[in-house]
Amino acid sequence: MHNLRIGYGYDVHALADGLEMVLGGVRVEHHSGFVAHSDGDVLIHALCDALLGSLALGDIGLHFPDTDPTYRGVDSSLLLERCMSLVRERGWELGNCDCTVMAQQPKLRPYIAQMQARLAAVMGVEADCVSIKATTTEKLGFTGRCEGIAAQAAVLIFKK
Ligand code: MG
């Protein structure tokens, strides 16, 4: 095994009116929120899958099944912490991660710095190791119609 590995993650959650939106570990003001077994934080879920993927450890559904009542409404930060531990327990450390959230609404720019700080704290890395970007999909597709929000994440890990 070499000293560097990459991981990639993707997640989607549907939106419904009147639910709370937590994204990137941060409460986002919006009229709708995620329909999910957990808190539905798509950004964190994509990041978890990227971390797990970097060491071929399966996916988030394998580690935290949505049939398990333990994870009902769970703060996804806890899942991210656990994924990071799985990486560290094997002697690896996060180099950096780069994430994109695809959302027509709400505008996420005002929250990005807070998300970066939060995710860095949860993963125990410097804030400049965590990149979060947001884009609309130009009103196209399910994200464009505000039916859901998608997120992608890439990570690079290195052997300690
Ligand atoms: Mg998910």
Tab-separated table of C-alpha atoms and ligand atoms in Angstrom:
chain	number	residue	atom	x	y	z
A	1	MET	CA	0.000	0.000	0.000
A	2	HIS	CA	1.276	3.449	-0.867
A	3	ASN	CA	1.389	6.415	1.498
A	4	LEU	CA	-1.480	8.334	-0.097
A	5	ARG	CA	-5.034	7.302	-0.838
A	6	ILE	CA	-8.106	9.119	-2.079
A	7	GLY	CA	-11.778	8.706	-1.314
A	8	TYR	CA	-14.956	9.973	-2.900
A	9	GLY	CA	-18.505	10.320	-1.592
A	10	TYR	CA	-21.907	11.373	-2.881
A	11	ASP	CA	-25.218	11.821	-1.106
A	12	VAL	CA	-28.718	13.149	-1.730
A	13	HIS	CA	-31.602	13.919	0.584
A	14	ALA	CA	-35.114	15.027	-0.274
A	15	LEU	CA	-36.506	18.279	1.108
A	16	ALA	CA	-39.843	18.781	2.818
A	17	ASP	CA	-41.452	21.914	4.201
A	18	GLY	CA	-41.316	22.631	7.900
A	19	LEU	CA	-38.314	20.434	8.693
A	20	GLU	CA	-35.085	21.687	10.208
A	21	MET	CA	-32.062	21.963	7.925
A	22	VAL	CA	-28.658	21.033	9.293
A	23	LEU	CA	-25.951	21.124	6.656
A	24	GLY	CA	-22.219	20.816	7.202
A	25	GLY	CA	-22.969	20.537	10.915
A	26	VAL	CA	-24.554	24.005	10.905
A	27	ARG	CA	-28.215	24.999	11.354
A	28	VAL	CA	-29.329	26.691	8.114
A	29	GLU	CA	-32.358	28.985	8.046
A	30	HIS	CA	-34.772	27.702	5.401
A	31	HIS	CA	-38.463	26.906	5.017
A	32	SER	CA	-37.658	23.253	4.276
A	33	GLY	CA	-35.324	20.615	5.626
A	34	PHE	CA	-34.119	17.067	4.995
A	35	VAL	CA	-36.320	14.000	4.999
A	36	ALA	CA	-34.063	11.383	6.581
A	37	HIS	CA	-33.593	8.782	9.283
A	38	SER	CA	-30.669	10.796	10.687
A	39	ASP	CA	-30.537	14.613	10.595
A	40	GLY	CA	-30.042	14.199	6.830
A	41	ASP	CA	-26.860	16.258	6.634
A	42	VAL	CA	-25.940	15.416	3.033
A	43	LEU	CA	-22.611	17.211	3.178
A	44	ILE	CA	-21.451	15.211	6.188
A	45	HIS	CA	-22.793	11.995	4.682
A	46	ALA	CA	-20.811	12.553	1.474
A	47	LEU	CA	-17.732	13.266	3.577
A	48	CYS	CA	-18.259	10.105	5.653
A	49	ASP	CA	-18.503	8.045	2.460
A	50	ALA	CA	-15.339	9.659	1.123
A	51	LEU	CA	-13.425	8.821	4.320
A	52	LEU	CA	-14.736	5.247	4.359
A	53	GLY	CA	-14.042	4.929	0.637
A	54	SER	CA	-10.442	6.058	1.045
A	55	LEU	CA	-9.676	2.842	2.942
A	56	ALA	CA	-12.240	0.657	1.155
A	57	LEU	CA	-14.236	0.331	4.380
A	58	GLY	CA	-17.636	0.199	2.724
A	59	ASP	CA	-20.190	2.964	2.995
A	60	ILE	CA	-22.177	4.911	5.545
A	61	GLY	CA	-25.183	2.601	5.206
A	62	LEU	CA	-23.017	-0.359	6.196
A	63	HIS	CA	-21.612	1.334	9.301
A	64	PHE	CA	-24.732	3.232	10.394
A	65	PRO	CA	-27.782	1.374	9.007
A	66	ASP	CA	-30.955	3.449	8.699
A	67	THR	CA	-32.854	0.467	10.093
A	68	ASP	CA	-31.021	0.917	13.418
A	69	PRO	CA	-33.049	3.053	15.850
A	70	THR	CA	-29.744	4.264	17.370
A	71	TYR	CA	-29.334	6.548	14.367
A	72	ARG	CA	-32.835	8.030	14.320
A	73	GLY	CA	-32.417	11.805	14.174
A	74	VAL	CA	-28.738	11.408	15.008
A	75	ASP	CA	-26.403	14.397	14.749
A	76	SER	CA	-24.337	13.413	11.702
A	77	SER	CA	-21.276	15.047	13.284
A	78	LEU	CA	-21.087	11.943	15.463
A	79	LEU	CA	-20.974	9.749	12.363
A	80	LEU	CA	-18.211	11.879	10.882
A	81	GLU	CA	-16.233	11.649	14.125
A	82	ARG	CA	-16.591	7.859	13.993
A	83	CYS	CA	-15.472	7.666	10.340
A	84	MET	CA	-12.445	9.819	11.147
A	85	SER	CA	-11.601	7.466	14.040
A	86	LEU	CA	-11.768	4.471	11.709
A	87	VAL	CA	-9.213	6.194	9.484
A	88	ARG	CA	-6.908	7.150	12.379
A	89	GLU	CA	-7.152	3.726	14.033
A	90	ARG	CA	-5.597	2.326	10.863
A	91	GLY	CA	-2.685	4.772	10.996
A	92	TRP	CA	-3.925	7.300	8.456
A	93	GLU	CA	-4.548	11.049	8.688
A	94	LEU	CA	-6.678	13.401	6.620
A	95	GLY	CA	-4.638	15.558	4.238
A	96	ASN	CA	-7.537	17.600	2.914
A	97	CYS	CA	-11.093	17.319	1.723
A	98	ASP	CA	-12.900	19.171	-1.023
A	99	CYS	CA	-16.705	19.215	-1.065
A	100	THR	CA	-19.445	20.600	-3.281
A	101	VAL	CA	-23.068	21.080	-2.261
A	102	MET	CA	-25.614	21.303	-5.077
A	103	ALA	CA	-28.603	23.353	-3.955
A	104	GLN	CA	-30.846	25.783	-5.784
A	105	GLN	CA	-31.892	27.230	-2.422
A	106	PRO	CA	-31.042	28.383	0.161
A	107	LYS	CA	-28.013	30.535	-0.610
A	108	LEU	CA	-25.224	28.840	1.308
A	109	ARG	CA	-22.415	31.385	1.014
A	110	PRO	CA	-23.195	32.996	4.400
A	111	TYR	CA	-22.757	29.611	6.094
A	112	ILE	CA	-19.649	28.284	4.365
A	113	ALA	CA	-17.029	29.605	6.819
A	114	GLN	CA	-19.037	28.285	9.761
A	115	MET	CA	-19.386	24.849	8.096
A	116	GLN	CA	-15.659	24.760	7.396
A	117	ALA	CA	-14.821	25.549	11.021
A	118	ARG	CA	-17.353	23.043	12.316
A	119	LEU	CA	-16.271	20.153	10.079
A	120	ALA	CA	-12.592	20.854	10.760
A	121	ALA	CA	-13.278	20.748	14.504
A	122	VAL	CA	-15.233	17.499	14.235
A	123	MET	CA	-12.468	15.868	12.179
A	124	GLY	CA	-9.682	17.350	14.293
A	125	VAL	CA	-7.891	19.102	11.438
A	126	GLU	CA	-7.086	22.704	10.532
A	127	ALA	CA	-9.837	24.690	8.804
A	128	ASP	CA	-7.696	25.114	5.686
A	129	CYS	CA	-7.832	21.321	5.205
A	130	VAL	CA	-11.575	21.604	4.598
A	131	SER	CA	-12.922	23.108	1.386
A	132	ILE	CA	-16.661	23.556	0.936
A	133	LYS	CA	-18.171	24.888	-2.247
A	134	ALA	CA	-21.780	25.451	-3.198
A	135	THR	CA	-23.418	25.607	-6.580
A	136	THR	CA	-26.917	25.771	-7.971
A	137	THR	CA	-27.758	23.475	-10.854
A	138	GLU	CA	-29.244	26.327	-12.888
A	139	LYS	CA	-32.782	25.231	-11.975
A	140	LEU	CA	-32.196	21.875	-13.686
A	141	GLY	CA	-32.998	18.469	-12.243
A	142	PHE	CA	-34.217	17.594	-8.730
A	143	THR	CA	-31.828	20.024	-7.079
A	144	GLY	CA	-32.873	22.764	-9.467
A	145	ARG	CA	-36.549	22.129	-8.643
A	146	CYS	CA	-35.688	22.309	-4.901
A	147	GLU	CA	-36.873	18.724	-4.399
A	148	GLY	CA	-33.587	17.798	-2.792
A	149	ILE	CA	-29.976	18.723	-2.124
A	150	ALA	CA	-26.928	16.733	-3.227
A	151	ALA	CA	-23.340	16.800	-2.041
A	152	GLN	CA	-20.050	15.389	-3.253
A	153	ALA	CA	-16.815	15.062	-1.316
A	154	ALA	CA	-13.279	14.026	-2.130
A	155	VAL	CA	-10.634	13.313	0.489
A	156	LEU	CA	-6.925	12.628	0.414
A	157	ILE	CA	-5.436	10.732	3.330
A	158	PHE	CA	-1.792	10.040	4.116
A	159	LYS	CA	-0.034	7.330	6.126
A	160	LYS	CA	1.241	8.631	9.451
B	1	MG	MG	-27.542	10.427	3.626
